[in-house]
Every structure is written in structure tokens, then in C-alpha cells.
Amino acid sequence: MQGSFLEYAYSVIYSRALPDARDGLKPVQRRIIYQMADMGLRPDKGYVKSARVVGEVMGKLHPHGDSAIYDALVRLAQPFSLRVPFVDGHGNFGSLDDGPAASRYTEARLRPEAMTMTESLDEDVVNFVPNYDGQLLQPEVLPAAFPNLLVNGASGIAVGMATNMAPHNLGEVIEAARHLIAHPEATLDDLMKFIPGPDLPSGGIVVGLDGIRDAYESGKGTFRTRARTSIEQVSARKTGIVVTELPYLVGPERVIERIKDGVTKKKITGISNVVDLTDRKHGLRLIIEVKTGFSPEAVLDQLYRLTPLEDGFSINNVALVDGRPETLGLKDMLRVYIEHRIEVVTRRSQYRLARRTERLHLVEGLLLAILDIDKVIAVIRASDDVDTARTQLQSTFSLSELQAEYILELRLRRLTKFSRVELETERDNLAAEIARLTKLLSSKDAVRDLVSSELAEIAKQYATPRRTTLLDAEDAPVVGAIASQGLELEDEPCTVILTATGRILRNSNTDEFPVAPKRFKHDVVRTAVRSTTRGELGAVTSSGRLIRFSPVDLPGGTDSISFASGSKVNDYVVGLQPKETVVTIVALTGEPLALGTARGVIKRVDTTGFPARPDFSIINLDEGDRVVGACVAPDGGDAVFVTHGTQVLHFPIAGVRAQGIGAAGVAGINLSDGDQVAHFTVASPETAQVVTVTAAEATLTGADPGRAKVTPLSEFPAKGRATGGVRGHSLLKGEVGLSLAWVGDEPRASAVDGTPRDLPTEPGKRDGSGTALTDAISVVGTRLR
């Protein structure tokens, strides 16, 4: 009995429940992907019945039931289960609340990402082992073009052990792997600069990063995830909590059931109705209607405490390494993958070198025969049989047995002059390829560089933006803090701050802004907007959209501000498209907004007629144009344009008539060929300063900090709208224009990570060349005041 149990435990651990650390797959998943690739179910081919795939896998490779195989196939196709799905499913593959249709009703094929997992399998890159009955061979592990164990995570229960790994962002994981390839001595802190935390398929907000660091260090840790919510006016008299993202593997029906159970047992109060508007086209949208007179923030706090709107995730990174289960930290998982990928690339290169060497050998023999083809024909005709002909060819032309055999099988059409040219070209190409492969295999560094470059290509093709927002525990609203004060919590005044480094946070002390020390990290403000905790603000984006949001979930405090603890605005604002960024945030108070574009267009937008939609376009942009600056623009200030070509133009904003959201704006500045607007704002000509930083030609980023100049805006003469302005910076030899420009009061500068940088203290001349900088400046803003 003891022996049988140990054998059973061994089988479960090694053949069913735990993933291999190299390709991140369990045996059933590996067999499904391999068999589908062997069946030719590529992304460019048609779908086939899932039952057929299950039957092929069960009959040839996997000695278990069809239900286990189909369950694994379904999970490989679910975008809410895997960060990078491998199977393209057609039909009902289930949801978080419902199971899939039967395998006879669904169809499947591989996704492009899965093809990269099996790439080069026919080039002896991995070992093949017998299947369960010894009649067929299957790969021991897949080549795995990216670190799947980290990207998609894993879960499984074995005998006496279990694994539970969180998914991560493909682009971040590859960047960390490439850094570790280049710097094998890199520390955990170095790697966490690239992988700050999990990136869950369902998005949401991770609260508390200490547990994540523990997991990355020891292989075990916990963190909590919250739903992404917003407080909206769902009808004329109703306020609702709108849920657009849920914690990982939590379905909306489960949330609704827990809410109804809490309301029935009177544990949850203040909720009048729950409406599920989730569909395939628009995604998750769960509306929780709040009763009149109740604080939505307090109701949301109850929901975090009593429902799965906040859920925990326990990380236990157990995987097979060299056939043994081990608990792995972040660096260990990356190291095992990198070693595997180096072996794959090395074996692939050795295989290709051998094949090309064999082919070159045959081509050289064929070229010898073509040079004296008459003698070859005479030798063959004079021979009594094939063996004699082969022997005579070898001795007459000093050929090997393989070359002689190849010549004997030669077709007459290969004897043309054109075929000889082809063979000579092939010979030269083979020789060059053999030299390249030989050089590659002779250098371990070259192999590692090739692995790194191939990873970069995978990231370029398949990386997607991060879905999950990461917040430190002290930055997130504390669950229970609001509820303990009662559901009738007041809607308190606050100030929402957007830093020049792209972080956003909320400060509840609106009577007096705290002033940070001179060299306080991240003490660079792009804009500060007064609002209320439940108020509504607008984020103006580079594509000319305005996205409404509430500051209720923003990190912040009441007495002091740590800009470094704020949330990234591009992660916080929901609904951004790829390459779309937040330009600024504004209070929707009815005052007009001014927008400036890269092509010199200015528009003053009338905000009184804004629609009630959560996001909408406020300027009609031309193809390829983008918004570079936006701000509230009442009469009294000057519109200011600064171009990369050093031109500065300012004119009274009152001269620009306000337009509706559908208009395209008017000409703001006349640009020369190839020039674009670097900065736009509305400022006071009496107090504003113009900051310009030059860019040098043909230098690495950050290698030449350039020259900077700070000049009062009043030094530049005002010109009319749609003119070219005046020169704002004199360029020295080797400088091609401005890398950075900014206009406003009390300028402050920093590096991209918020490290303070010094600006010239003495005012520069209007068309001066500026002062040489010792450190590169990435962003400029104003101080918090």
C-alpha cells in the first residue's frame, strides 16, 4: 500500500498537477498544444471540432479521460483565465459563472502566441520521450519563445503540495528577462523595476505590494485585489457604483449573489438595486444603485468588506526544475527559463550548422560533376552496375560516397547553365551561413544576445498594455475606515494633483497646500484641480477625448503629500486606447477649455453643452495630429505655443471664439516645414516663464543633456494668431531643435523618475543659447503651492 501510494503521488506531481518551470505548462496543456500544431491547426487555417482535438490527444498522448483534456483545452482559450491565451476558441467556451458547451459544439485552432511555443520543434531543440504506450514520441518540454510560467501563471493541487502562480504582463516579463541576460548579477529590486507586480487578465487594482515582494523573494506571499469602480449618476435622481473590472476569477453572478445575501440579512445597507449589463461586446458593467441619502463611498466600503469586490490571492510558486518540485522566486523563474532558452537556441544552431554542412558537401560534389559532366556520363555508362559507377565516381573525382550517390540520382534538367549558377549561389550562401553559425556557437555571449533579441521581437509582436493597477497599501483607501464613520459620510473638498511625471493623487487639505522641500522627489506639478471626494473631473487625452472620472479611489492624504506614492494616471483613467495618453485633468465647472495640437491648431471649447457620457471627443483632429496641451481658459490670459523649431508665439486667448465639441478648431501658429508644437498652454504674460531645452544631433538619449534657458514670457513680443511667432532659443552647432519646452509660473524640473534637476537661475535672453546642463531633464512643471 505504501509503495502504491508513493507511485500515485509521484504520478500526480510529475505527470498532472505541476507545471515545468521551463515552458510553464502542465503535461496535458503541452500535449494539447503539440498535438494541435501536429494536426496543422494554425491561426491561418480553419477551425475543427474540439472533440476531434480531444480525441487525438487522448488516443495518442494523454492517458486520462476526455473531460480532463477538454477542461484544459477550454482554459487555454479563456481570456479571463490566461493573460496570453493559446487557443482560439469558436463557440461557447464558458464564462466565470458558467461552464462551456460540450466539445461536440465548440471548435478550436491555435493562436499565433501558441505557435511561438512550438517553434523549431523539428530542429532537435528539445528531447522527445515515448508516449504512454511507447508507440509515439512527444516533446519533454516545448521550446517556449517567452517565459510562459510568469506570463500566464499556473494553479494545481498535487499530493502533499500545490501551486498557485499569478499572471504577469508579457512585455514587462520579457524586459526583466532581457535585463537578467545582460546583467546576471541583477538583484530582485533591479528586476522589480521591470516587473512591479502581477498583471491579471481581469484587470482590477492590486492593493498592497509587500506580499508581492515576499513572493518574488521566497516564492510565497499574498496580495489583495479590488474591483475597479466609479461612482456615476445612473439616472436623474440615482447615483450608482459602476463596476467595470473584478478581481481575478471572480464572476459578476457571484458578486450579485453575495450582495443580495448581505441585503437580505441586513449586513449591507444603502443598496436599492443591482443591474448586470455585462455583454460580449462592451465587457463587464455591473451597476449597483445607491439609495438616496446614502454615501456611495460608504456603501462601496461595505461591499469591499463583505463581498468578493475585494478578494485575496495567495502566491505559491511551485514548479518542476530538472524533474524535481521546487519553490521559486522571481529571479529563479527567470533564470530557469533563460537557461532553457539558451539550450534551445544552441541546439537549434547546432542542428542548422549540421544540415547546412551536409548540404554544402553535396553541392560541392555536384559542382565538380557539372564542371566535367561528359566524363561523369562516360564513367556511368562504362559501369556495369550502380555500385561500380559509385566506386568509379569516387576514385575519378575524389568524391565521398554521399556525393557520388547524390550525382547518380541527379536529374538531367539540373545540367543546364542556369542550374550551375544556382548551385554556385547556394554554395556561397551556405558557406556564409556556416561561418555565421560557427561564430555564434563559439561565443556564449553571442548566444545570449540572440536569445535577448528574439525575446525583444516576441514583445514587439505580442506585448499589450498593463491591465492591473498597483497601489501600495498606504495609498489605497482603508477598508472599514469609511464604514466606521457611518454611511452618511460628507462629500469633502479635496485637490487632485497631476504630476509632470504622470502620477495622480488626492489631497484633502484644501485650505493650505503643503510645500515640499526644494529637492523633494516628484515635487513637480503639471496641474492641481480643486474638487470634492465624490466630484467629477475630466481627463483630456492626446487623441482629443475627455474621459470623466471621480477622485474617490485616488491615493493621497490630509496633511502631507508623497508624489512618489501616487497612481500612474494612464493606469487610473479607464478607457484609454493604445498610445493614447492623458494630457491634463480639468474641473468641469463650465469655464471654456483651450486645446493646442502638434500641428498648430487651437480650439477653445464651450463646456456648458458637454454630454453626460463617460467619454467623448472634444476636438475633431486631422489624421496624424494629436493634442499636446490643454487647460481651463477664461478671458484674461494669453495662448502660448512653443515649437520644436524654437518658435514662440503668444496672443490673447479672448480672441479665440469658443466652439462646440464637434468643431476642428482654428489655426493657432504658422509652422515651417517639418516643425511641430512642443508645448501649448494659456498663461499670464506678466508672470509666466518660458523654459526651453535643446536636443543635440545623433547622440544617445541622456548622453548629452543639452542646454536650457528660462526666460520671462514678457520678453517675447505678442503676435497675432496664425503667425509664426518669434525665435525663442538660439541653436548652437550640432543642436537640431528643442527636446522640451514648458510655459508657466515657478518652473521646476526633474528626471523621468522624479529625481530633481536644476534649471538655470539667471533669466536668459529672448534668443540666447542657454546654459549647458549637467544632468538630462525629462519633465518640467511647477511647484505645489
PDB file of C-alpha atoms in Angstrom, residues 471-644:
ATOM      1  CA  LEU A 471      -1.173  50.514  -5.255  1.00  0.00           C
ATOM      2  CA  ASP A 472       0.787  50.428  -2.029  1.00  0.00           C
ATOM      3  CA  ALA A 473      -1.347  49.601   0.990  1.00  0.00           C
ATOM      4  CA  GLU A 474      -0.913  53.104   2.443  1.00  0.00           C
ATOM      5  CA  ASP A 475      -2.046  54.672  -0.847  1.00  0.00           C
ATOM      6  CA  ALA A 476      -5.331  52.764  -1.099  1.00  0.00           C
ATOM      7  CA  PRO A 477      -8.484  53.668   0.830  1.00  0.00           C
ATOM      8  CA  VAL A 478      -8.573  51.580   4.009  1.00  0.00           C
ATOM      9  CA  VAL A 479     -11.490  49.173   4.072  1.00  0.00           C
ATOM     10  CA  GLY A 480     -13.607  49.827   7.136  1.00  0.00           C
ATOM     11  CA  ALA A 481     -12.390  53.384   7.685  1.00  0.00           C
ATOM     12  CA  ILE A 482     -15.381  54.934   5.931  1.00  0.00           C
ATOM     13  CA  ALA A 483     -17.956  52.484   7.249  1.00  0.00           C
ATOM     14  CA  SER A 484     -16.817  53.096  10.810  1.00  0.00           C
ATOM     15  CA  GLN A 485     -17.776  56.767  10.354  1.00  0.00           C
ATOM     16  CA  GLY A 486     -21.283  55.906   9.177  1.00  0.00           C
ATOM     17  CA  LEU A 487     -22.961  55.728   5.794  1.00  0.00           C
ATOM     18  CA  GLU A 488     -23.791  59.441   5.839  1.00  0.00           C
ATOM     19  CA  LEU A 489     -20.200  60.476   5.179  1.00  0.00           C
ATOM     20  CA  GLU A 490     -19.872  64.030   3.853  1.00  0.00           C
ATOM     21  CA  ASP A 491     -18.616  64.731   0.371  1.00  0.00           C
ATOM     22  CA  GLU A 492     -15.429  66.539   1.471  1.00  0.00           C
ATOM     23  CA  PRO A 493     -13.466  69.104  -0.553  1.00  0.00           C
ATOM     24  CA  CYS A 494     -10.157  67.904  -1.955  1.00  0.00           C
ATOM     25  CA  THR A 495      -7.496  68.776  -4.501  1.00  0.00           C
ATOM     26  CA  VAL A 496      -6.497  66.372  -7.261  1.00  0.00           C
ATOM     27  CA  ILE A 497      -2.870  66.724  -8.320  1.00  0.00           C
ATOM     28  CA  LEU A 498      -1.334  65.528 -11.599  1.00  0.00           C
ATOM     29  CA  THR A 499       2.455  65.496 -11.517  1.00  0.00           C
ATOM     30  CA  ALA A 500       4.671  66.152 -14.507  1.00  0.00           C
ATOM     31  CA  THR A 501       5.927  62.566 -14.238  1.00  0.00           C
ATOM     32  CA  GLY A 502       2.406  61.273 -14.897  1.00  0.00           C
ATOM     33  CA  ARG A 503       1.213  60.329 -11.376  1.00  0.00           C
ATOM     34  CA  ILE A 504      -2.125  61.351  -9.902  1.00  0.00           C
ATOM     35  CA  LEU A 505      -3.187  61.642  -6.250  1.00  0.00           C
ATOM     36  CA  ARG A 506      -5.691  63.366  -3.990  1.00  0.00           C
ATOM     37  CA  ASN A 507      -5.074  65.795  -1.112  1.00  0.00           C
ATOM     38  CA  SER A 508      -7.873  66.510   1.357  1.00  0.00           C
ATOM     39  CA  ASN A 509      -6.207  69.602   2.846  1.00  0.00           C
ATOM     40  CA  THR A 510      -7.561  72.374   0.584  1.00  0.00           C
ATOM     41  CA  ASP A 511      -7.059  75.305   2.955  1.00  0.00           C
ATOM     42  CA  GLU A 512      -3.303  75.326   2.519  1.00  0.00           C
ATOM     43  CA  PHE A 513      -1.150  73.310   0.182  1.00  0.00           C
ATOM     44  CA  PRO A 514       1.888  71.774   1.909  1.00  0.00           C
ATOM     45  CA  VAL A 515       5.113  72.983   0.323  1.00  0.00           C
ATOM     46  CA  ALA A 516       7.679  70.225  -0.124  1.00  0.00           C
ATOM     47  CA  PRO A 517      11.436  70.808   0.335  1.00  0.00           C
ATOM     48  CA  LYS A 518      13.406  72.057  -2.658  1.00  0.00           C
ATOM     49  CA  ARG A 519      14.814  68.641  -3.593  1.00  0.00           C
ATOM     50  CA  PHE A 520      11.770  66.564  -2.674  1.00  0.00           C
ATOM     51  CA  LYS A 521      11.313  63.722  -5.142  1.00  0.00           C
ATOM     52  CA  HIS A 522       8.369  64.143  -7.530  1.00  0.00           C
ATOM     53  CA  ASP A 523       7.761  67.740  -6.365  1.00  0.00           C
ATOM     54  CA  VAL A 524       6.855  68.751  -9.946  1.00  0.00           C
ATOM     55  CA  VAL A 525       3.203  69.516 -10.653  1.00  0.00           C
ATOM     56  CA  ARG A 526       1.549  69.576 -14.050  1.00  0.00           C
ATOM     57  CA  THR A 527      -1.821  70.732 -12.711  1.00  0.00           C
ATOM     58  CA  ALA A 528      -3.775  70.871  -9.432  1.00  0.00           C
ATOM     59  CA  VAL A 529      -7.594  70.920  -9.525  1.00  0.00           C
ATOM     60  CA  ARG A 530      -9.935  71.667  -6.633  1.00  0.00           C
ATOM     61  CA  SER A 531     -12.857  69.265  -6.382  1.00  0.00           C
ATOM     62  CA  THR A 532     -14.710  67.078  -3.884  1.00  0.00           C
ATOM     63  CA  THR A 533     -14.283  63.452  -2.923  1.00  0.00           C
ATOM     64  CA  ARG A 534     -17.333  62.441  -4.954  1.00  0.00           C
ATOM     65  CA  GLY A 535     -16.880  65.156  -7.549  1.00  0.00           C
ATOM     66  CA  GLU A 536     -16.385  64.709 -11.248  1.00  0.00           C
ATOM     67  CA  LEU A 537     -13.273  65.632 -13.195  1.00  0.00           C
ATOM     68  CA  GLY A 538     -12.280  65.295 -16.813  1.00  0.00           C
ATOM     69  CA  ALA A 539      -9.067  63.807 -18.216  1.00  0.00           C
ATOM     70  CA  VAL A 540      -8.139  65.367 -21.569  1.00  0.00           C
ATOM     71  CA  THR A 541      -6.239  62.884 -23.768  1.00  0.00           C
ATOM     72  CA  SER A 542      -3.794  63.202 -26.642  1.00  0.00           C
ATOM     73  CA  SER A 543      -6.437  61.943 -29.079  1.00  0.00           C
ATOM     74  CA  GLY A 544      -8.786  64.789 -28.175  1.00  0.00           C
ATOM     75  CA  ARG A 545     -11.149  62.906 -25.874  1.00  0.00           C
ATOM     76  CA  LEU A 546     -12.458  63.900 -22.449  1.00  0.00           C
ATOM     77  CA  ILE A 547     -12.880  60.975 -20.027  1.00  0.00           C
ATOM     78  CA  ARG A 548     -14.886  61.625 -16.865  1.00  0.00           C
ATOM     79  CA  PHE A 549     -13.634  60.169 -13.594  1.00  0.00           C
ATOM     80  CA  SER A 550     -14.109  60.580  -9.851  1.00  0.00           C
ATOM     81  CA  PRO A 551     -11.227  61.095  -7.385  1.00  0.00           C
ATOM     82  CA  VAL A 552     -12.818  58.812  -4.781  1.00  0.00           C
ATOM     83  CA  ASP A 553     -10.338  55.936  -5.299  1.00  0.00           C
ATOM     84  CA  LEU A 554      -7.255  58.098  -5.692  1.00  0.00           C
ATOM     85  CA  PRO A 555      -4.384  57.637  -3.216  1.00  0.00           C
ATOM     86  CA  GLY A 556      -3.489  60.627  -1.053  1.00  0.00           C
ATOM     87  CA  GLY A 557      -3.650  62.087   2.443  1.00  0.00           C
ATOM     88  CA  THR A 558      -4.697  65.055   4.535  1.00  0.00           C
ATOM     89  CA  ASP A 559      -1.519  66.514   5.988  1.00  0.00           C
ATOM     90  CA  SER A 560       1.328  65.793   3.600  1.00  0.00           C
ATOM     91  CA  ILE A 561       1.919  64.627   0.085  1.00  0.00           C
ATOM     92  CA  SER A 562       4.245  61.985  -1.299  1.00  0.00           C
ATOM     93  CA  PHE A 563       4.132  62.303  -5.045  1.00  0.00           C
ATOM     94  CA  ALA A 564       6.039  59.032  -5.421  1.00  0.00           C
ATOM     95  CA  SER A 565       3.059  57.190  -3.879  1.00  0.00           C
ATOM     96  CA  GLY A 566       0.530  58.419  -6.423  1.00  0.00           C
ATOM     97  CA  SER A 567      -1.009  56.156  -9.045  1.00  0.00           C
ATOM     98  CA  LYS A 568       0.031  56.344 -12.704  1.00  0.00           C
ATOM     99  CA  VAL A 569      -2.631  58.437 -14.405  1.00  0.00           C
ATOM    100  CA  ASN A 570      -2.641  56.251 -17.532  1.00  0.00           C
ATOM    101  CA  ASP A 571      -3.390  53.234 -15.324  1.00  0.00           C
ATOM    102  CA  TYR A 572      -6.012  55.033 -13.251  1.00  0.00           C
ATOM    103  CA  VAL A 573      -8.080  56.588 -16.061  1.00  0.00           C
ATOM    104  CA  VAL A 574     -10.251  53.855 -17.564  1.00  0.00           C
ATOM    105  CA  GLY A 575     -10.808  53.552 -21.307  1.00  0.00           C
ATOM    106  CA  LEU A 576      -7.506  54.776 -22.785  1.00  0.00           C
ATOM    107  CA  GLN A 577      -6.654  53.381 -26.211  1.00  0.00           C
ATOM    108  CA  PRO A 578      -3.145  52.101 -27.151  1.00  0.00           C
ATOM    109  CA  LYS A 579      -0.657  55.003 -27.437  1.00  0.00           C
ATOM    110  CA  GLU A 580      -3.282  57.429 -26.040  1.00  0.00           C
ATOM    111  CA  THR A 581      -2.034  59.442 -23.042  1.00  0.00           C
ATOM    112  CA  VAL A 582      -3.560  61.855 -20.527  1.00  0.00           C
ATOM    113  CA  VAL A 583      -2.513  65.433 -21.299  1.00  0.00           C
ATOM    114  CA  THR A 584      -4.109  67.120 -18.278  1.00  0.00           C
ATOM    115  CA  ILE A 585      -7.056  66.974 -15.873  1.00  0.00           C
ATOM    116  CA  VAL A 586      -9.688  69.707 -15.570  1.00  0.00           C
ATOM    117  CA  ALA A 587     -12.623  70.556 -13.350  1.00  0.00           C
ATOM    118  CA  LEU A 588     -15.917  70.568 -15.264  1.00  0.00           C
ATOM    119  CA  THR A 589     -17.074  73.956 -13.913  1.00  0.00           C
ATOM    120  CA  GLY A 590     -18.480  75.463 -17.109  1.00  0.00           C
ATOM    121  CA  GLU A 591     -15.439  77.602 -17.967  1.00  0.00           C
ATOM    122  CA  PRO A 592     -14.099  77.114 -21.520  1.00  0.00           C
ATOM    123  CA  LEU A 593     -11.144  74.840 -22.227  1.00  0.00           C
ATOM    124  CA  ALA A 594      -8.303  75.611 -24.623  1.00  0.00           C
ATOM    125  CA  LEU A 595      -6.533  72.864 -26.577  1.00  0.00           C
ATOM    126  CA  GLY A 596      -3.416  73.063 -28.758  1.00  0.00           C
ATOM    127  CA  THR A 597      -2.292  70.371 -31.203  1.00  0.00           C
ATOM    128  CA  ALA A 598       1.059  69.285 -32.595  1.00  0.00           C
ATOM    129  CA  ARG A 599       0.167  70.791 -35.981  1.00  0.00           C
ATOM    130  CA  GLY A 600      -0.520  74.219 -34.551  1.00  0.00           C
ATOM    131  CA  VAL A 601      -4.328  74.117 -34.239  1.00  0.00           C
ATOM    132  CA  ILE A 602      -6.002  75.904 -31.317  1.00  0.00           C
ATOM    133  CA  LYS A 603      -9.517  75.328 -30.085  1.00  0.00           C
ATOM    134  CA  ARG A 604     -11.493  76.917 -27.293  1.00  0.00           C
ATOM    135  CA  VAL A 605     -14.213  74.516 -26.207  1.00  0.00           C
ATOM    136  CA  ASP A 606     -17.542  75.548 -24.703  1.00  0.00           C
ATOM    137  CA  THR A 607     -18.041  73.156 -21.753  1.00  0.00           C
ATOM    138  CA  THR A 608     -21.618  74.131 -20.932  1.00  0.00           C
ATOM    139  CA  GLY A 609     -23.026  71.735 -23.509  1.00  0.00           C
ATOM    140  CA  PHE A 610     -20.945  68.690 -22.637  1.00  0.00           C
ATOM    141  CA  PRO A 611     -22.905  65.410 -22.972  1.00  0.00           C
ATOM    142  CA  ALA A 612     -23.437  63.191 -19.934  1.00  0.00           C
ATOM    143  CA  ARG A 613     -21.494  60.292 -21.489  1.00  0.00           C
ATOM    144  CA  PRO A 614     -18.456  58.943 -19.597  1.00  0.00           C
ATOM    145  CA  ASP A 615     -16.147  59.831 -22.506  1.00  0.00           C
ATOM    146  CA  PHE A 616     -16.486  61.775 -25.760  1.00  0.00           C
ATOM    147  CA  SER A 617     -14.422  63.692 -28.324  1.00  0.00           C
ATOM    148  CA  ILE A 618     -13.956  67.444 -27.733  1.00  0.00           C
ATOM    149  CA  ILE A 619     -11.978  68.249 -30.900  1.00  0.00           C
ATOM    150  CA  ASN A 620     -12.079  66.918 -34.440  1.00  0.00           C
ATOM    151  CA  LEU A 621      -8.415  66.109 -35.156  1.00  0.00           C
ATOM    152  CA  ASP A 622      -6.857  65.654 -38.579  1.00  0.00           C
ATOM    153  CA  GLU A 623      -5.236  62.293 -39.364  1.00  0.00           C
ATOM    154  CA  GLY A 624      -1.889  62.051 -37.546  1.00  0.00           C
ATOM    155  CA  ASP A 625      -2.462  65.104 -35.328  1.00  0.00           C
ATOM    156  CA  ARG A 626      -2.602  64.962 -31.522  1.00  0.00           C
ATOM    157  CA  VAL A 627      -3.324  67.233 -28.557  1.00  0.00           C
ATOM    158  CA  VAL A 628      -0.110  68.442 -26.850  1.00  0.00           C
ATOM    159  CA  GLY A 629      -1.614  70.837 -24.278  1.00  0.00           C
ATOM    160  CA  ALA A 630      -4.941  71.708 -22.665  1.00  0.00           C
ATOM    161  CA  CYS A 631      -6.127  73.871 -19.779  1.00  0.00           C
ATOM    162  CA  VAL A 632      -9.024  75.944 -18.474  1.00  0.00           C
ATOM    163  CA  ALA A 633      -9.018  79.181 -20.479  1.00  0.00           C
ATOM    164  CA  PRO A 634     -11.159  82.084 -19.222  1.00  0.00           C
ATOM    165  CA  ASP A 635     -10.615  85.544 -20.704  1.00  0.00           C
ATOM    166  CA  GLY A 636      -7.511  87.353 -19.462  1.00  0.00           C
ATOM    167  CA  GLY A 637      -4.566  85.092 -20.283  1.00  0.00           C
ATOM    168  CA  ASP A 638      -2.502  84.518 -23.402  1.00  0.00           C
ATOM    169  CA  ALA A 639      -2.431  81.379 -25.528  1.00  0.00           C
ATOM    170  CA  VAL A 640       1.229  80.290 -25.840  1.00  0.00           C
ATOM    171  CA  PHE A 641       2.753  77.962 -28.455  1.00  0.00           C
ATOM    172  CA  VAL A 642       6.388  76.762 -28.354  1.00  0.00           C
ATOM    173  CA  THR A 643       7.624  74.624 -31.268  1.00  0.00           C
ATOM    174  CA  HIS A 644      10.469  72.140 -31.592  1.00  0.00           C
TER     175      HIS A 644
END
